[in-house]
Coordinates of C-alpha atoms in Angstrom, one line a residue:
X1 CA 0.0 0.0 0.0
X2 CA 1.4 3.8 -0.6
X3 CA 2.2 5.9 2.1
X4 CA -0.3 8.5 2.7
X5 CA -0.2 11.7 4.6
X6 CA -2.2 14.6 6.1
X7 CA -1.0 17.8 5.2
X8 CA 0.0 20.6 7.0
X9 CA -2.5 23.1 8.2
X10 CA -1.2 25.4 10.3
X11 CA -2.7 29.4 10.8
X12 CA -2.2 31.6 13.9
X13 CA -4.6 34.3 14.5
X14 CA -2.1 36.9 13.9
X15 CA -2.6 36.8 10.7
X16 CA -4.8 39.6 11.4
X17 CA -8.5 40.1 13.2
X18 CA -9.8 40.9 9.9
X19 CA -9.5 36.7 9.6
X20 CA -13.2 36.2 11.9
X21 CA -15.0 38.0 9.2
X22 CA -18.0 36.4 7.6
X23 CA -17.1 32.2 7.4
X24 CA -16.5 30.6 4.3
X25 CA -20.2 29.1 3.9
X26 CA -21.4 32.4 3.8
X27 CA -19.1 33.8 1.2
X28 CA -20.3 33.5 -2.2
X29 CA -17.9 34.0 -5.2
X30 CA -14.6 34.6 -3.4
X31 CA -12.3 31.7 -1.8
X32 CA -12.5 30.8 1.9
X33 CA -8.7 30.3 2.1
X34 CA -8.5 33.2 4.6
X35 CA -11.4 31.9 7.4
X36 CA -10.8 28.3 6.7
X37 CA -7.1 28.3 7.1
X38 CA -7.6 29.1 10.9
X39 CA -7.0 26.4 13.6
X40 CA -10.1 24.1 14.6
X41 CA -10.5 26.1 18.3
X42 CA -10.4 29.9 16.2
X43 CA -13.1 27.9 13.7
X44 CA -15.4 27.1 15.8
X45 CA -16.9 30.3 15.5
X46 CA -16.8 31.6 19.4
X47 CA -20.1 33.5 19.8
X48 CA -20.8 36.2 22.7
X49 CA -23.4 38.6 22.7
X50 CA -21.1 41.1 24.9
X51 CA -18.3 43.1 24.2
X52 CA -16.1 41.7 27.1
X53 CA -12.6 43.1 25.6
X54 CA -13.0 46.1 27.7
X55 CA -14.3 44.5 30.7
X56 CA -11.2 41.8 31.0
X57 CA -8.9 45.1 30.3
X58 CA -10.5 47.1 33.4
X59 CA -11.1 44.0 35.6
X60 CA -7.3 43.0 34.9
X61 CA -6.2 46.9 36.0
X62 CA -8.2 47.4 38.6
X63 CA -7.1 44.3 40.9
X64 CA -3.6 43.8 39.1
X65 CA -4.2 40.8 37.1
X66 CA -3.2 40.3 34.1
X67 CA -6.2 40.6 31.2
X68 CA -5.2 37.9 29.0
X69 CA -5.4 35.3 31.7
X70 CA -8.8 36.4 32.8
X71 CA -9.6 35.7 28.7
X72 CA -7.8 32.3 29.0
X73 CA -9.7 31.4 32.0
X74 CA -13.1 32.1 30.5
X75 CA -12.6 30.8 27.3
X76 CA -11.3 27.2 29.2
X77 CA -14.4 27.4 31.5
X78 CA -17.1 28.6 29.3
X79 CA -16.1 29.4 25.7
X80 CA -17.2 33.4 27.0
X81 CA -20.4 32.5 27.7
X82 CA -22.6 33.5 30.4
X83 CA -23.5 29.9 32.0
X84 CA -26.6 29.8 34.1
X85 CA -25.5 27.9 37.1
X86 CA -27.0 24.0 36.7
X87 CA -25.9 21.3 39.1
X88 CA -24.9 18.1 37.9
X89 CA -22.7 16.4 41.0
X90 CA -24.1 16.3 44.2
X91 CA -21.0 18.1 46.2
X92 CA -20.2 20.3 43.5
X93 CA -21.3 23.8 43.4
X94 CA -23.2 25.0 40.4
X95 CA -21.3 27.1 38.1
X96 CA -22.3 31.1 37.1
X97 CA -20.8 33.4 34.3
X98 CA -18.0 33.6 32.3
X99 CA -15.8 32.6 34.5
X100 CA -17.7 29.6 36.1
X101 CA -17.5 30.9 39.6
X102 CA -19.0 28.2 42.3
X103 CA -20.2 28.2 45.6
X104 CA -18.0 30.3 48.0
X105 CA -15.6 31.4 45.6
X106 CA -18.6 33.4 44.3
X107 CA -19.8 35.0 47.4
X108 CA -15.8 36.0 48.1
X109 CA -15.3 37.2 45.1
X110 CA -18.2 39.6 44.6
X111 CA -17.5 40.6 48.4
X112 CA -13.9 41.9 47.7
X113 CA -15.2 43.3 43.7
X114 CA -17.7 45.4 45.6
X115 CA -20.2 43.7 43.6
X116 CA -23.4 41.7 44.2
X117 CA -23.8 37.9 44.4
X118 CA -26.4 38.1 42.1
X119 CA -24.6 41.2 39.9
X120 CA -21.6 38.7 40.1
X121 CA -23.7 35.8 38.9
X122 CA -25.9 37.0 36.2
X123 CA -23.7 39.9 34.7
X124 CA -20.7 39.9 32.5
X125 CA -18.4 42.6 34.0
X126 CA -19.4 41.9 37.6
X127 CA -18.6 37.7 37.3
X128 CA -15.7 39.3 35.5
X129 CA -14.9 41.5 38.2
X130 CA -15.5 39.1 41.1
X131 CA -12.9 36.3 39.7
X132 CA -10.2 39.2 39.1
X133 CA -10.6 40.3 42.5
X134 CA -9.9 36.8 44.0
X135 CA -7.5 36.1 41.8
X136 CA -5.8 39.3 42.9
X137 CA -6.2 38.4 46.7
X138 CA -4.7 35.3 46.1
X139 CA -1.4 36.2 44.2
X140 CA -1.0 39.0 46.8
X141 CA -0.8 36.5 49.3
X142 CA 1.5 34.4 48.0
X143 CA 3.4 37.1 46.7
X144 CA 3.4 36.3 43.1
X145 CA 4.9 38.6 40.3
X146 CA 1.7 40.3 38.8
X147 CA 4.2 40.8 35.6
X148 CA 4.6 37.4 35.8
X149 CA 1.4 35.8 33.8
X150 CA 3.5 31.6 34.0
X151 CA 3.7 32.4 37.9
X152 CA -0.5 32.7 37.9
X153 CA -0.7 29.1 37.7
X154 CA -1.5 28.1 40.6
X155 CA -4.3 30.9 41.6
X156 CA -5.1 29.3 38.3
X157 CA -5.5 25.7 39.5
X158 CA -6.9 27.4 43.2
X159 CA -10.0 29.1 40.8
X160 CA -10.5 25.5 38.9
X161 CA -11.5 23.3 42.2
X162 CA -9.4 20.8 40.6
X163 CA -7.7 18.3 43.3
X164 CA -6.1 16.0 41.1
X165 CA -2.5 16.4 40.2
X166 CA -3.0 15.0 36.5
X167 CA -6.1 17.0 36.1
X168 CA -4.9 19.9 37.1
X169 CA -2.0 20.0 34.9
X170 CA -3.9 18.8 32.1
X171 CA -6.4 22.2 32.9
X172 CA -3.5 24.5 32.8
X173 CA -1.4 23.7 30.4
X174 CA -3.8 21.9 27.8
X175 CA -6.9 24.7 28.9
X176 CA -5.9 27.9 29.6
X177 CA -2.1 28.7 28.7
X178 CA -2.9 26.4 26.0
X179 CA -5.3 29.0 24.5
X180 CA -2.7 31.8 25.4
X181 CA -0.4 30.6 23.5
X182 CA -3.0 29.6 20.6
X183 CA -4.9 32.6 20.4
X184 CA -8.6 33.2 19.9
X185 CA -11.5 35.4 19.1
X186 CA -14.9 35.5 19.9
X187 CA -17.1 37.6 18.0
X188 CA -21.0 39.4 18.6
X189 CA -23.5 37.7 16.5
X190 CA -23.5 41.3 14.0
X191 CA -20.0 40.0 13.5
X192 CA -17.7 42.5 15.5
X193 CA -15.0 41.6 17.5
X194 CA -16.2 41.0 21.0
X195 CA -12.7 39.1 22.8
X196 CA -9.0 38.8 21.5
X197 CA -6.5 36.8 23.0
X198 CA -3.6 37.4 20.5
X199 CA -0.5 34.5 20.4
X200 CA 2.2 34.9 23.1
X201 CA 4.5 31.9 24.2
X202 CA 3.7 32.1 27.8
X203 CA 4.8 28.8 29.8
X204 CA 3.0 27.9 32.9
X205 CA 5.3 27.4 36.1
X206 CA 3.4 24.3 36.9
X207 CA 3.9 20.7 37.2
X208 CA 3.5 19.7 33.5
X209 CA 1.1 16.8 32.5
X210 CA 2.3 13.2 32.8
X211 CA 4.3 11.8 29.6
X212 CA 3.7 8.4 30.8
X213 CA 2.1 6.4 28.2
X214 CA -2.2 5.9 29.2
X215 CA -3.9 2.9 28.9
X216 CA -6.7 2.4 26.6
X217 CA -10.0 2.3 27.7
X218 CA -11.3 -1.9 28.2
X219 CA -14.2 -1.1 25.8
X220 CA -13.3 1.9 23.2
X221 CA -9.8 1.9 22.0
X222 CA -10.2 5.4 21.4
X223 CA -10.2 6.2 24.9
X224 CA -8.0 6.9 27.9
X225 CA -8.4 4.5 30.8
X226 CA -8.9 6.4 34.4
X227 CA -10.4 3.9 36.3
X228 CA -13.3 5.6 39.2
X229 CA -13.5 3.7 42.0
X230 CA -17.3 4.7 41.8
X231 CA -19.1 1.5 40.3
X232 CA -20.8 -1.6 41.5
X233 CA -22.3 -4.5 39.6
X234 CA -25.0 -4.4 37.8
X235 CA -28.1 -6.7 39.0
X236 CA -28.6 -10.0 36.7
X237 CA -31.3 -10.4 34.2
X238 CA -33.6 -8.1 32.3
X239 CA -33.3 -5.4 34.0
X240 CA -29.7 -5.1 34.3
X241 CA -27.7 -5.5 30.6
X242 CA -27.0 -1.9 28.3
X243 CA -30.1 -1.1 26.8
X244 CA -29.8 2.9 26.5
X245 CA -26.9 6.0 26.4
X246 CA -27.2 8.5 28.9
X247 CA -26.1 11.9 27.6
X248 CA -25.0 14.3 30.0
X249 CA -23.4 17.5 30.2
X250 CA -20.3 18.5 32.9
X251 CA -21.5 21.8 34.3
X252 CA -17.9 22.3 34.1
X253 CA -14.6 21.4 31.7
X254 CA -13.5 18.0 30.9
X255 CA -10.1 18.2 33.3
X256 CA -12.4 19.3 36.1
X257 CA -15.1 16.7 35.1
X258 CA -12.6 13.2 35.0
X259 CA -11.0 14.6 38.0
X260 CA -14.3 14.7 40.0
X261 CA -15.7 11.3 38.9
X262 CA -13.0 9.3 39.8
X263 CA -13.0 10.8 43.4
X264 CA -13.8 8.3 46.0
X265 CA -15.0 11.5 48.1
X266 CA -18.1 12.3 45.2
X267 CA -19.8 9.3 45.3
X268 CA -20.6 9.9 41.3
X269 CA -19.5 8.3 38.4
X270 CA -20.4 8.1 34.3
X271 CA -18.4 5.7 32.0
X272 CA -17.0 8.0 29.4
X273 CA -16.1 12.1 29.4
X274 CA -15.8 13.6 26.1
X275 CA -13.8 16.5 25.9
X276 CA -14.4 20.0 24.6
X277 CA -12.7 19.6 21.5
X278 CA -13.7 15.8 21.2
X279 CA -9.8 15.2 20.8
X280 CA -9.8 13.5 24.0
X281 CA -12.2 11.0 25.6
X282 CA -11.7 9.1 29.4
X283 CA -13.2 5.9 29.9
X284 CA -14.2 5.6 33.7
X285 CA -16.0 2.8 34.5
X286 CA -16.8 -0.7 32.3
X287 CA -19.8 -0.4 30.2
X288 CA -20.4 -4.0 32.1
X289 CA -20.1 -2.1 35.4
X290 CA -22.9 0.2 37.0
X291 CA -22.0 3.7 37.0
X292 CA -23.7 6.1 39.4
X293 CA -24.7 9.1 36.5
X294 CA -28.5 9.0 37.0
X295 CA -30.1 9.7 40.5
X296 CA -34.0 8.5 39.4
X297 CA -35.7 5.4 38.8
X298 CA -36.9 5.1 35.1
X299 CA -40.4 6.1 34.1
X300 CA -41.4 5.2 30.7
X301 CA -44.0 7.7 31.0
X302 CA -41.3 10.3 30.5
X303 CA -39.3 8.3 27.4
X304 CA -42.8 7.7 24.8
X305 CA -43.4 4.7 26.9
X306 CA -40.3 3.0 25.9
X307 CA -39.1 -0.3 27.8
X308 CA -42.2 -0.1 30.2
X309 CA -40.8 -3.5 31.3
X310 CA -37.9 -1.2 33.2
X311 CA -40.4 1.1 35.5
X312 CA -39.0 1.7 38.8
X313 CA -35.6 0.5 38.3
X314 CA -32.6 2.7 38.6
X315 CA -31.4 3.8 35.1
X316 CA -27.8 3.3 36.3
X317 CA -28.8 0.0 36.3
X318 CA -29.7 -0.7 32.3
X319 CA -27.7 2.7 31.0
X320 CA -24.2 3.6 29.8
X321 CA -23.5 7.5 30.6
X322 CA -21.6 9.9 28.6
X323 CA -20.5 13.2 30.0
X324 CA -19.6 16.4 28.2
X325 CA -16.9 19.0 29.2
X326 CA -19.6 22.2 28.4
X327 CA -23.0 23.3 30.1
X328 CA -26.8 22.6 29.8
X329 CA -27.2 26.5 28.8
X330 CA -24.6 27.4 26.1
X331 CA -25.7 28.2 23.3
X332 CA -23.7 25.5 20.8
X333 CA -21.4 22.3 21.1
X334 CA -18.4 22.1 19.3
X335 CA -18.5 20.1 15.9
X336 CA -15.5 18.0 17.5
X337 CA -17.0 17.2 20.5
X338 CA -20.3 16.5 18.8
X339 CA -18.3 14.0 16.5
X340 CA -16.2 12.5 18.7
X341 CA -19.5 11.6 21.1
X342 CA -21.4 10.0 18.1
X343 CA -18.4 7.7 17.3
X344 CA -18.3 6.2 20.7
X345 CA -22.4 6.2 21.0
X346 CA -22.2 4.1 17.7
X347 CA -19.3 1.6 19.4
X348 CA -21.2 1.5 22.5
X349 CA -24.5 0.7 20.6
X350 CA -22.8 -1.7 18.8
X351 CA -21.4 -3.9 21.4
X352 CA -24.7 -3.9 23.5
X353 CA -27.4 -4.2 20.6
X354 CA -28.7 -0.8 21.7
X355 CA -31.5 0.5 18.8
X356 CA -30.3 4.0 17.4
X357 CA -33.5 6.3 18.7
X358 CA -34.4 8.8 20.6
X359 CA -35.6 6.5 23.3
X360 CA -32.5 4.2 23.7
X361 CA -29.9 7.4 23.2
X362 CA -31.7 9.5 25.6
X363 CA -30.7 13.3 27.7
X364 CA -30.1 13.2 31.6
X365 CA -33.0 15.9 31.7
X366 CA -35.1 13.8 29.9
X367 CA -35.2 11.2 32.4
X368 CA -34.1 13.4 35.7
X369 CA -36.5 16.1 34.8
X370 CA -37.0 17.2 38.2
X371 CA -33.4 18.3 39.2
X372 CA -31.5 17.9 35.9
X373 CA -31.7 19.8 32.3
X374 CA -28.3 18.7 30.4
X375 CA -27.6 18.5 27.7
X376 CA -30.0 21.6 27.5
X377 CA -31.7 22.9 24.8
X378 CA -29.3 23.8 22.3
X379 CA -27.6 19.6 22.4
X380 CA -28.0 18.8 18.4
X381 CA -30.3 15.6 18.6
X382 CA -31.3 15.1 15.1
X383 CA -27.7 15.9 13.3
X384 CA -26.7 13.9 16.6
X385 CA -28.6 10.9 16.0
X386 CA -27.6 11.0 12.2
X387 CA -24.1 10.4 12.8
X388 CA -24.3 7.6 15.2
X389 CA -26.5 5.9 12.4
X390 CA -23.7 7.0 9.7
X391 CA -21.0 5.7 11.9
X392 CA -22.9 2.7 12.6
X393 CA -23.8 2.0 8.8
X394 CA -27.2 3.2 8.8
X395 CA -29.0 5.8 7.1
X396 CA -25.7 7.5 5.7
X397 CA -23.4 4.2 5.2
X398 CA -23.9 1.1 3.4
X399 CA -24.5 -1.9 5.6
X400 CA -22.0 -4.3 5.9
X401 CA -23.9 -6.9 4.0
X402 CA -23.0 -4.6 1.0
X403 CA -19.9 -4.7 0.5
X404 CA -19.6 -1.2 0.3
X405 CA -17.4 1.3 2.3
X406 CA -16.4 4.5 2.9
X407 CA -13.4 6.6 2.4
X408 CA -12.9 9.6 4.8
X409 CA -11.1 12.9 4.4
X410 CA -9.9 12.0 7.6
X411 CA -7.7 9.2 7.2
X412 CA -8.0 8.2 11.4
X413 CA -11.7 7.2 10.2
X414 CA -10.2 4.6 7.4
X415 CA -9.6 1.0 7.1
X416 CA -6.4 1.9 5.8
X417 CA -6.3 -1.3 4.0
X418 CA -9.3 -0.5 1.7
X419 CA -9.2 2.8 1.2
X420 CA -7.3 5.8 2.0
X421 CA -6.5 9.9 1.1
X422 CA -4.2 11.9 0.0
X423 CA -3.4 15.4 -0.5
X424 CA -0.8 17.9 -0.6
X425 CA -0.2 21.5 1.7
X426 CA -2.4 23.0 -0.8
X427 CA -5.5 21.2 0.4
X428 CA -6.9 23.3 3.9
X429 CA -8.5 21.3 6.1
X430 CA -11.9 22.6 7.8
X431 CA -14.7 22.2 10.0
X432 CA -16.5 25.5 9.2
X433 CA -20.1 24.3 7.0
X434 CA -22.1 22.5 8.5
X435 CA -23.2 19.0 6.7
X436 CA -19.6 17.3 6.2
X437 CA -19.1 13.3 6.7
X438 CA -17.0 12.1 9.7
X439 CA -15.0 14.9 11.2
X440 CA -14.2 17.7 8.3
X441 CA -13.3 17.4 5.1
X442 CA -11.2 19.4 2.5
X443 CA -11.0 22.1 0.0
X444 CA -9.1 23.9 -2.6
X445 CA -8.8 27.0 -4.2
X446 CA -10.2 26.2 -8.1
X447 CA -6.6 26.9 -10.7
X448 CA -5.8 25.4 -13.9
X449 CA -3.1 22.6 -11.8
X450 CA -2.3 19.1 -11.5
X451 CA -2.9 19.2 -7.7
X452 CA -6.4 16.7 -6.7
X453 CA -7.2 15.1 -3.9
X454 CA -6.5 11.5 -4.6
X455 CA -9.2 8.9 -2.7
X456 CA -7.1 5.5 -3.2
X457 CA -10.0 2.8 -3.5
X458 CA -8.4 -1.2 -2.9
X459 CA -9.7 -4.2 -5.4
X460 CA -8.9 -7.5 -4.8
X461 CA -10.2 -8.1 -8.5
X462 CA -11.3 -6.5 -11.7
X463 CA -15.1 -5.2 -11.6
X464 CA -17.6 -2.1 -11.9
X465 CA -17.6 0.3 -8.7
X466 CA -19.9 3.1 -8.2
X467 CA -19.0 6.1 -6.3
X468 CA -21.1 8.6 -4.3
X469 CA -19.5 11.0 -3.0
X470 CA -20.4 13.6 -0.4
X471 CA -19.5 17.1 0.2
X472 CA -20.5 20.6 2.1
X473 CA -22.7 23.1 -0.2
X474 CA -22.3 26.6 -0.9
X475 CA -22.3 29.3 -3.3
X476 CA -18.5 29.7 -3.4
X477 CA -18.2 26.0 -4.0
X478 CA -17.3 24.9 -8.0
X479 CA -20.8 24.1 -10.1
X480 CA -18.6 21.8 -12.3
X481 CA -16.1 20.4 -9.9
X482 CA -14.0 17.5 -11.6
X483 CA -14.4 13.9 -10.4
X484 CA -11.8 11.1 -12.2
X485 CA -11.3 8.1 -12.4
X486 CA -8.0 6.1 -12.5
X487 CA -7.5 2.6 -12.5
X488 CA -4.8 0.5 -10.6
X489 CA -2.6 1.0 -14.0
X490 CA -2.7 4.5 -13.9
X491 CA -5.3 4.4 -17.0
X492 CA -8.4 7.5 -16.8
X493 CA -11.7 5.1 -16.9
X494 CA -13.8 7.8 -16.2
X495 CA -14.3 11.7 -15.8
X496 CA -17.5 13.0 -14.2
X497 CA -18.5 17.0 -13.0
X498 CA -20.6 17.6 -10.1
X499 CA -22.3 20.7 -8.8
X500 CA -21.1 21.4 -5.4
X501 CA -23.2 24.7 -4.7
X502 CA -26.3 22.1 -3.8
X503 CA -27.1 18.6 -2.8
X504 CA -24.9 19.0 0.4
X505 CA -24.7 16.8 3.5
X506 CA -25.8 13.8 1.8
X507 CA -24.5 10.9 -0.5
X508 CA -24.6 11.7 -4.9
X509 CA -23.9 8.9 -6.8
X510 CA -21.1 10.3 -9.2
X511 CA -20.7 7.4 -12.0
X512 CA -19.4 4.1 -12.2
X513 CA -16.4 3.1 -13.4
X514 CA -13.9 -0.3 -14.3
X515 CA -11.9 -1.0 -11.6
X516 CA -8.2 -3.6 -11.8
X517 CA -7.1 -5.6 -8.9
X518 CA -4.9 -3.2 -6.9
X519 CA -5.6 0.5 -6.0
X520 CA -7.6 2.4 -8.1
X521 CA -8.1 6.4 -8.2
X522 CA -10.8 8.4 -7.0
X523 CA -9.4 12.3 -7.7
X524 CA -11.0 15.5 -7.3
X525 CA -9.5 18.0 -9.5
X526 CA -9.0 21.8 -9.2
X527 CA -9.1 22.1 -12.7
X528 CA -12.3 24.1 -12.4
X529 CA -13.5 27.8 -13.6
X530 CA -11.4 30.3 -11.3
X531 CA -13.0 31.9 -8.5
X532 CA -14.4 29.3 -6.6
X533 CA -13.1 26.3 -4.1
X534 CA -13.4 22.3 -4.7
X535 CA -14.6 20.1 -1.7
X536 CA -12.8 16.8 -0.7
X537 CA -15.2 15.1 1.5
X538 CA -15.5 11.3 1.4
X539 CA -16.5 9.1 -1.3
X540 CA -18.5 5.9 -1.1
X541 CA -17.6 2.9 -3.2
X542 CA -20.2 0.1 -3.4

């Protein structure tokens, strides 16, 4: 098999703020080079409706701390979004504001701001206010360098609640001088700058993160194994084998949220966290285990009536829970996270014969309703549901009875051995349009070059393959984008043109073609009318 490769995206925001204008999905003639080129955190479109630049800049003078670690904080904690304070863990203090300030941290914090409780919890300057000020007090007590933003670290970790060593470092690093030194922006919904954290190589004088290689997690591979001591058997017979997915939200980040489950001391547990990004996941307890994640008995009545034979059991009993680093009240998830959640939904379906609905892949709120909302009102259930069912090979795959498969933009999603992608530095990778397959896709500027993205499609023997392939719609997008086909010879069997400005976010069946035993050619050219981009999704052969 050739080698294949990803290529190398890399964009800082320095290029300039003028790079958070209007995303590429809404441009219409014009390449998206500019906004697309952007690293997957600056993508993600950060949404506030407050112009908090000022705020951090007075709040970081007034009580001597400095302004771009108040940013860092809030966009680790809540992505600059005013969270509404819900409870998730017995024992752990509801979060408020921007900064996610709990329980007595709170109350101190507006005392020695000169603000309100309530001012600190409900309004942007004042929770703003109320963290500086107790960050403040607490540097000044240690006698920390205020010039010195890598010496804030631990005030940093103080602010977090996090006890454990791992977690914490993970949190500071990883989180919040992570973003320092990544930069970020967070625009109004009109589209004006509302936060920016510009690049700066700030280290954290902290205990770094372990480098010790992590286990895997018993059931997903794709996870990390951090074993809670918070489990106990499940009870034998009907009522006590997988038959539904709990989906829950942290109130809090992912560090915060692993580090609090697997604490004797909280009495909770949930078998997987998902992390902000989806880049990380931590597998707690054994999906053949009990977690403690759901604290009602199950009544069908408020599931459609679903698995009536369950009512009055625990849920922990019958369920597999999945937390979220993020809140019940902001306004979006992250396409990462969302991604990375319906991959391991799909596994966990899969090994327990757990039916793909929204009665056996159900929210905490739904079935806790009297204490519990999450994942709130903005979780994406029907996009969320989709992918499960495409990464489970319904509704969007081929089943495997088929014999068809897929090949991904992302080649982490491949069966290497069947099928696999190429490109070179010219092809940007991006999350930005809604409606893409697996985890992104690609795209290319349209230019009379011999520069495709090459989809590398195994046969074992000569035949006739069809291709569908999938890709993200748009008005910038080529209406005669180039599809050909190449054979394991290197001989052109085929040369198709596709409109990408509709039909996107679902399969098109492109043409079929004559395939030879080895690996064949699926490329999308560039060779397109200037002035527009090419998208490199994934293709499916059948």
């Amino acid at each position: 098999m050739r080698p294949f490769r990803q290529p190398l995206v890399a964009a800082t925001l320095a290029l300039s703020l003028a790079a958070c204008g209007p995303q590429e999905s809404k441009e219409t003639a014009a390449p998206a080079a500019v906004e697309d080129a952007r690293t997957p955190a600056q993508i993600e479109a950060q949404r506030t409706p407050y112009e908090l630049d000022a705020a951090f800049a007075r709040a970081g003078q007034d009580f001597g701390v400095p302004a771009d670690l108040l940013k860092a904080i809030a966009h680790a904690e809540t992505r600059f979004e005013m969270i509404q304070g819900h409870e998730e863990f017995a024992g752990m203090p509801a979060a408020s504001g921007l900064m996610a300030l709990r329980g007595e941290n709170l109350v101190e914090g507006a005392r020695l701001a000169g603000v309100s409780v309530e001012a600190a919890r409900t309004e942007p300057e004042a929770n703003i206010r109320a963290a500086a000020a107790l960050l403040g007090s607490w540097a000044q007590a240690e006698g920390i360098a205020r010039e010195d933003v890598g010496a804030w670290a631990p005030v940093v970790v103080r602010l977090s609640g996090i006890s454990n060593p791992e977690a914490q470092a993970q949190y500071v690093h990883r989180n919040v001088y992570g973003v320092m030194r990544e930069g970020v922006v967070a625009q109004t919904p009109a589209g004006d700058v509302a936060v920016s954290l510009m690049p700066s190589q700030v280290q954290a004088k902290f205990a770094s993160p372990s480098v010790h290689a992590m286990a895997a997690g018993p059931d997903y591979a794709a996870s990390i194994w951090r074993a809670s001591p918070n489990y106990n058997a499940r009870p034998s017979g009907s009522g006590g084998g997988v038959q539904m997915v709990v989906i829950h939200t942290c109130e809090g980040t992912y560090s915060s949220c692993w580090s609090w489950l697997t604490n004797t001391a909280s009495g909770v547990s949930a078998h997987y966290v998902v992390n902000e990004s989806g880049s990380e996941i931590s597998q707690l307890v054994r999906e053949s285990s009990r977690g403690w994640h759901v604290g009602a008995t199950y009544d069908p009545s408020l599931n459609g009536g679903a698995e009536s034979g369950l009512k009055g059991t625990s849920v922990n009993n019958f369920s597999v829970g999945i937390e979220h680093g993020g809140s019940a009240s902001q306004s979006s998830f992250p396409s990462g996270q969302i991604e990375a959640s319906a991959k391991l939904t799909c596994d966990i379906t899969k090994d327990n014969g757990v039916p793909i609905d929204s009665y056996h892949i159900v929210a905490h709120g739904k079935l806790q309703p009297a204490s519990r909302t999450d994942p709130g009102a903005n979780w994406p259930w029907s996009s969320y549901l989709s992918k499960v069912k495409g990464y489970c090979g319904g509704g969007t795959t081929p089943p495997p009875s088929s014999g068809g498969f897929i090949v991904d933009s992302n080649n982490s999603n491949n069966n290497t051995a069947q099928g696999y992608i190429e490109v070179s530095a010219n092809w940007v990778s991006a999350t930005s349009t809604p409606g893409y397959y697996g985890s992104g896709y690609f795209f290319a500027n349209t230019a009379p070059v011999s520069d495709a993205a090459t989809f590398y499609v195994y046969a074992a023997s000569a035949g006739t393959k069809t291709i569908d392939a999938w890709w993200t719609a748009g008005t910038n997008r080529s209406a005669a984008a180039p599809f050909v086909f190449f054979n394991a010879s290197g001989t052109k069997v085929g040369d198709f043109k596709v409109n990408q400005q509709a039909n996107g976010g679902t399969w098109n069946t492109v043409g079929s073609f004559p395939v030879t035993a080895g690996w064949n050619k699926v490329q999308v050219s560039r060779w397109a009318a200037d002035g527009y981009v090419v998208i490199a999704d994934a293709i499916r052969v059948r």
